[in-house]
């Protein structure tokens, strides 16, 4: 209920004000309600943006900025899910199940392979092809989230010849970068 209707409803039982259309009192109430409606809409928006489950714009973006994962390229539901997963890590989350939760917090699907003899894990990204910018973002985020003592490799599968051909690189151009196929396929 808007503030004008609310004020009319509360004042009419008193029967001391002329609340008919065009009266001075209804004119003043209309002016008050115009300002109150703006304030109420602003407070409603602030309340909505204060919680991950209901945030839609600046509230969601500010929480993403705090957690280091601004992803405005994703849907609202995916962004909320990532934030919820990212903001609820605790000391018990550094297990295999917790590592999958961390992947979910980054908004990616992957497979985690453990190599205890080497003291490292490999995270194989299986859900899509990642360009260089996305790869670097994932590397940076993984370094922030994963425990500092844990050695890990991020394996970006899905390198397709069609993607290589799109760059119009010759063999000489590729050779001049001084990278092995392993360095191109796998980013640590």
PDB file of C-alpha atoms in Angstrom, residues 47-183:
ATOM      1  CA  UNK A  47      16.992  -3.747   2.000  1.00  0.00           C
ATOM      2  CA  UNK A  48      16.814  -5.878  -1.164  1.00  0.00           C
ATOM      3  CA  UNK A  49      20.454  -5.145  -2.053  1.00  0.00           C
ATOM      4  CA  UNK A  50      21.683  -5.952   1.479  1.00  0.00           C
ATOM      5  CA  UNK A  51      21.117  -9.710   1.107  1.00  0.00           C
ATOM      6  CA  UNK A  52      22.729 -12.071  -1.391  1.00  0.00           C
ATOM      7  CA  UNK A  53      19.467 -13.926  -2.052  1.00  0.00           C
ATOM      8  CA  UNK A  54      17.630 -10.772  -3.153  1.00  0.00           C
ATOM      9  CA  UNK A  55      20.386  -8.446  -4.423  1.00  0.00           C
ATOM     10  CA  UNK A  56      20.164  -7.549  -8.102  1.00  0.00           C
ATOM     11  CA  UNK A  57      22.601  -4.734  -8.825  1.00  0.00           C
ATOM     12  CA  UNK A  58      24.966  -2.704  -6.639  1.00  0.00           C
ATOM     13  CA  UNK A  59      24.538  -4.939  -3.576  1.00  0.00           C
ATOM     14  CA  UNK A  60      25.528  -8.011  -5.544  1.00  0.00           C
ATOM     15  CA  UNK A  61      28.390  -6.225  -7.252  1.00  0.00           C
ATOM     16  CA  UNK A  62      29.803  -4.841  -3.991  1.00  0.00           C
ATOM     17  CA  UNK A  63      29.735  -8.296  -2.378  1.00  0.00           C
ATOM     18  CA  UNK A  64      31.432  -9.713  -5.470  1.00  0.00           C
ATOM     19  CA  UNK A  65      34.078  -7.006  -5.283  1.00  0.00           C
ATOM     20  CA  UNK A  66      34.746  -7.842  -1.617  1.00  0.00           C
ATOM     21  CA  UNK A  67      35.131 -11.526  -2.413  1.00  0.00           C
ATOM     22  CA  UNK A  68      37.189 -10.810  -5.548  1.00  0.00           C
ATOM     23  CA  UNK A  69      34.865 -12.407  -8.055  1.00  0.00           C
ATOM     24  CA  UNK A  70      32.905  -9.798 -10.036  1.00  0.00           C
ATOM     25  CA  UNK A  71      31.149 -11.850 -12.727  1.00  0.00           C
ATOM     26  CA  UNK A  72      28.530  -9.648 -14.372  1.00  0.00           C
ATOM     27  CA  UNK A  73      28.696 -11.902 -17.434  1.00  0.00           C
ATOM     28  CA  UNK A  74      26.668 -14.559 -15.565  1.00  0.00           C
ATOM     29  CA  UNK A  75      22.997 -14.764 -14.625  1.00  0.00           C
ATOM     30  CA  UNK A  76      21.813 -13.398 -11.264  1.00  0.00           C
ATOM     31  CA  UNK A  77      21.164 -16.902  -9.932  1.00  0.00           C
ATOM     32  CA  UNK A  78      24.642 -18.123 -10.904  1.00  0.00           C
ATOM     33  CA  UNK A  79      26.267 -15.020  -9.369  1.00  0.00           C
ATOM     34  CA  UNK A  80      24.307 -15.469  -6.139  1.00  0.00           C
ATOM     35  CA  UNK A  81      25.224 -19.148  -5.955  1.00  0.00           C
ATOM     36  CA  UNK A  82      28.905 -18.338  -6.463  1.00  0.00           C
ATOM     37  CA  UNK A  83      28.814 -15.685  -3.746  1.00  0.00           C
ATOM     38  CA  UNK A  84      27.045 -17.922  -1.258  1.00  0.00           C
ATOM     39  CA  UNK A  85      29.595 -20.670  -1.830  1.00  0.00           C
ATOM     40  CA  UNK A  86      32.492 -18.224  -1.712  1.00  0.00           C
ATOM     41  CA  UNK A  87      31.409 -16.501   1.488  1.00  0.00           C
ATOM     42  CA  UNK A  88      30.807 -19.636   3.550  1.00  0.00           C
ATOM     43  CA  UNK A  89      34.192 -21.370   3.580  1.00  0.00           C
ATOM     44  CA  UNK A  90      35.339 -22.628   6.957  1.00  0.00           C
ATOM     45  CA  UNK A  91      38.230 -24.662   8.315  1.00  0.00           C
ATOM     46  CA  UNK A  92      36.496 -27.943   7.441  1.00  0.00           C
ATOM     47  CA  UNK A  93      36.323 -27.121   3.742  1.00  0.00           C
ATOM     48  CA  UNK A  94      39.862 -28.127   2.846  1.00  0.00           C
ATOM     49  CA  UNK A  95      38.864 -31.643   1.884  1.00  0.00           C
ATOM     50  CA  UNK A  96      38.095 -33.042  -1.551  1.00  0.00           C
ATOM     51  CA  UNK A  97      34.417 -32.179  -1.042  1.00  0.00           C
ATOM     52  CA  UNK A  98      35.430 -28.662   0.018  1.00  0.00           C
ATOM     53  CA  UNK A  99      37.608 -28.250  -3.057  1.00  0.00           C
ATOM     54  CA  UNK A 100      34.589 -29.023  -5.248  1.00  0.00           C
ATOM     55  CA  UNK A 101      32.702 -26.380  -3.284  1.00  0.00           C
ATOM     56  CA  UNK A 102      35.493 -23.934  -4.104  1.00  0.00           C
ATOM     57  CA  UNK A 103      35.162 -24.748  -7.807  1.00  0.00           C
ATOM     58  CA  UNK A 104      31.468 -24.022  -7.523  1.00  0.00           C
ATOM     59  CA  UNK A 105      32.321 -20.700  -5.871  1.00  0.00           C
ATOM     60  CA  UNK A 106      34.304 -19.825  -8.995  1.00  0.00           C
ATOM     61  CA  UNK A 107      31.361 -20.758 -11.190  1.00  0.00           C
ATOM     62  CA  UNK A 108      33.143 -23.603 -12.972  1.00  0.00           C
ATOM     63  CA  UNK A 109      32.804 -27.347 -13.238  1.00  0.00           C
ATOM     64  CA  UNK A 110      35.864 -29.495 -13.125  1.00  0.00           C
ATOM     65  CA  UNK A 111      37.422 -32.697 -11.960  1.00  0.00           C
ATOM     66  CA  UNK A 112      39.925 -32.763  -9.099  1.00  0.00           C
ATOM     67  CA  UNK A 113      42.691 -35.332  -9.225  1.00  0.00           C
ATOM     68  CA  UNK A 114      44.887 -35.903  -6.198  1.00  0.00           C
ATOM     69  CA  UNK A 115      48.576 -36.796  -6.441  1.00  0.00           C
ATOM     70  CA  UNK A 116      49.628 -37.330  -2.805  1.00  0.00           C
ATOM     71  CA  UNK A 117      53.060 -38.694  -3.760  1.00  0.00           C
ATOM     72  CA  UNK A 118      53.857 -35.306  -5.310  1.00  0.00           C
ATOM     73  CA  UNK A 119      51.886 -33.309  -2.731  1.00  0.00           C
ATOM     74  CA  UNK A 120      49.743 -31.652  -5.378  1.00  0.00           C
ATOM     75  CA  UNK A 121      46.358 -31.713  -7.036  1.00  0.00           C
ATOM     76  CA  UNK A 122      45.273 -31.162 -10.604  1.00  0.00           C
ATOM     77  CA  UNK A 123      42.039 -29.346 -11.312  1.00  0.00           C
ATOM     78  CA  UNK A 124      40.849 -30.274 -14.792  1.00  0.00           C
ATOM     79  CA  UNK A 125      38.401 -27.774 -16.212  1.00  0.00           C
ATOM     80  CA  UNK A 126      35.875 -29.866 -18.106  1.00  0.00           C
ATOM     81  CA  UNK A 127      32.934 -27.567 -18.674  1.00  0.00           C
ATOM     82  CA  UNK A 128      34.059 -25.329 -21.561  1.00  0.00           C
ATOM     83  CA  UNK A 129      36.900 -23.747 -23.476  1.00  0.00           C
ATOM     84  CA  UNK A 130      38.469 -20.845 -21.559  1.00  0.00           C
ATOM     85  CA  UNK A 131      40.180 -17.980 -23.345  1.00  0.00           C
ATOM     86  CA  UNK A 132      43.407 -16.504 -21.950  1.00  0.00           C
ATOM     87  CA  UNK A 133      41.661 -13.776 -19.944  1.00  0.00           C
ATOM     88  CA  UNK A 134      39.304 -16.279 -18.316  1.00  0.00           C
ATOM     89  CA  UNK A 135      42.229 -18.612 -17.593  1.00  0.00           C
ATOM     90  CA  UNK A 136      44.204 -15.870 -15.878  1.00  0.00           C
ATOM     91  CA  UNK A 137      41.160 -14.865 -13.822  1.00  0.00           C
ATOM     92  CA  UNK A 138      40.672 -18.485 -12.696  1.00  0.00           C
ATOM     93  CA  UNK A 139      44.352 -18.819 -11.804  1.00  0.00           C
ATOM     94  CA  UNK A 140      44.238 -15.623  -9.723  1.00  0.00           C
ATOM     95  CA  UNK A 141      41.038 -16.706  -7.960  1.00  0.00           C
ATOM     96  CA  UNK A 142      42.343 -20.219  -7.275  1.00  0.00           C
ATOM     97  CA  UNK A 143      45.500 -18.750  -5.722  1.00  0.00           C
ATOM     98  CA  UNK A 144      43.342 -16.635  -3.400  1.00  0.00           C
ATOM     99  CA  UNK A 145      40.975 -19.435  -2.393  1.00  0.00           C
ATOM    100  CA  UNK A 146      43.160 -22.527  -2.177  1.00  0.00           C
ATOM    101  CA  UNK A 147      45.403 -23.059   0.862  1.00  0.00           C
ATOM    102  CA  UNK A 148      48.834 -21.503   0.362  1.00  0.00           C
ATOM    103  CA  UNK A 149      50.678 -24.784   1.060  1.00  0.00           C
ATOM    104  CA  UNK A 150      48.705 -26.720  -1.561  1.00  0.00           C
ATOM    105  CA  UNK A 151      50.449 -27.119  -4.900  1.00  0.00           C
ATOM    106  CA  UNK A 152      47.998 -27.253  -7.765  1.00  0.00           C
ATOM    107  CA  UNK A 153      47.817 -27.354 -11.528  1.00  0.00           C
ATOM    108  CA  UNK A 154      44.886 -25.934 -13.436  1.00  0.00           C
ATOM    109  CA  UNK A 155      44.399 -28.019 -16.539  1.00  0.00           C
ATOM    110  CA  UNK A 156      42.412 -26.338 -19.261  1.00  0.00           C
ATOM    111  CA  UNK A 157      41.256 -29.014 -21.616  1.00  0.00           C
ATOM    112  CA  UNK A 158      39.300 -28.367 -24.736  1.00  0.00           C
ATOM    113  CA  UNK A 159      41.998 -26.760 -26.821  1.00  0.00           C
ATOM    114  CA  UNK A 160      40.539 -27.245 -30.263  1.00  0.00           C
ATOM    115  CA  UNK A 161      42.207 -26.817 -33.630  1.00  0.00           C
ATOM    116  CA  UNK A 162      39.380 -24.530 -34.684  1.00  0.00           C
ATOM    117  CA  UNK A 163      40.298 -22.161 -31.814  1.00  0.00           C
ATOM    118  CA  UNK A 164      43.953 -22.252 -32.856  1.00  0.00           C
ATOM    119  CA  UNK A 165      42.999 -21.599 -36.489  1.00  0.00           C
ATOM    120  CA  UNK A 166      40.873 -18.589 -35.498  1.00  0.00           C
ATOM    121  CA  UNK A 167      44.051 -16.797 -34.375  1.00  0.00           C
ATOM    122  CA  UNK A 168      45.497 -17.033 -37.895  1.00  0.00           C
ATOM    123  CA  UNK A 169      48.920 -17.808 -36.456  1.00  0.00           C
ATOM    124  CA  UNK A 170      51.543 -19.418 -38.651  1.00  0.00           C
ATOM    125  CA  UNK A 171      53.963 -22.033 -37.316  1.00  0.00           C
ATOM    126  CA  UNK A 172      56.660 -19.329 -37.230  1.00  0.00           C
ATOM    127  CA  UNK A 173      54.399 -17.084 -35.115  1.00  0.00           C
ATOM    128  CA  UNK A 174      53.695 -19.916 -32.681  1.00  0.00           C
ATOM    129  CA  UNK A 175      57.385 -20.900 -32.517  1.00  0.00           C
ATOM    130  CA  UNK A 176      58.402 -17.309 -31.777  1.00  0.00           C
ATOM    131  CA  UNK A 177      56.464 -17.486 -28.488  1.00  0.00           C
ATOM    132  CA  UNK A 178      58.911 -20.125 -27.199  1.00  0.00           C
ATOM    133  CA  UNK A 179      56.202 -22.245 -25.577  1.00  0.00           C
ATOM    134  CA  UNK A 180      55.870 -25.999 -25.554  1.00  0.00           C
ATOM    135  CA  UNK A 181      52.528 -27.681 -26.223  1.00  0.00           C
ATOM    136  CA  UNK A 182      52.367 -28.480 -22.518  1.00  0.00           C
ATOM    137  CA  UNK A 183      52.701 -24.791 -21.694  1.00  0.00           C
TER     138      UNK A 183
END
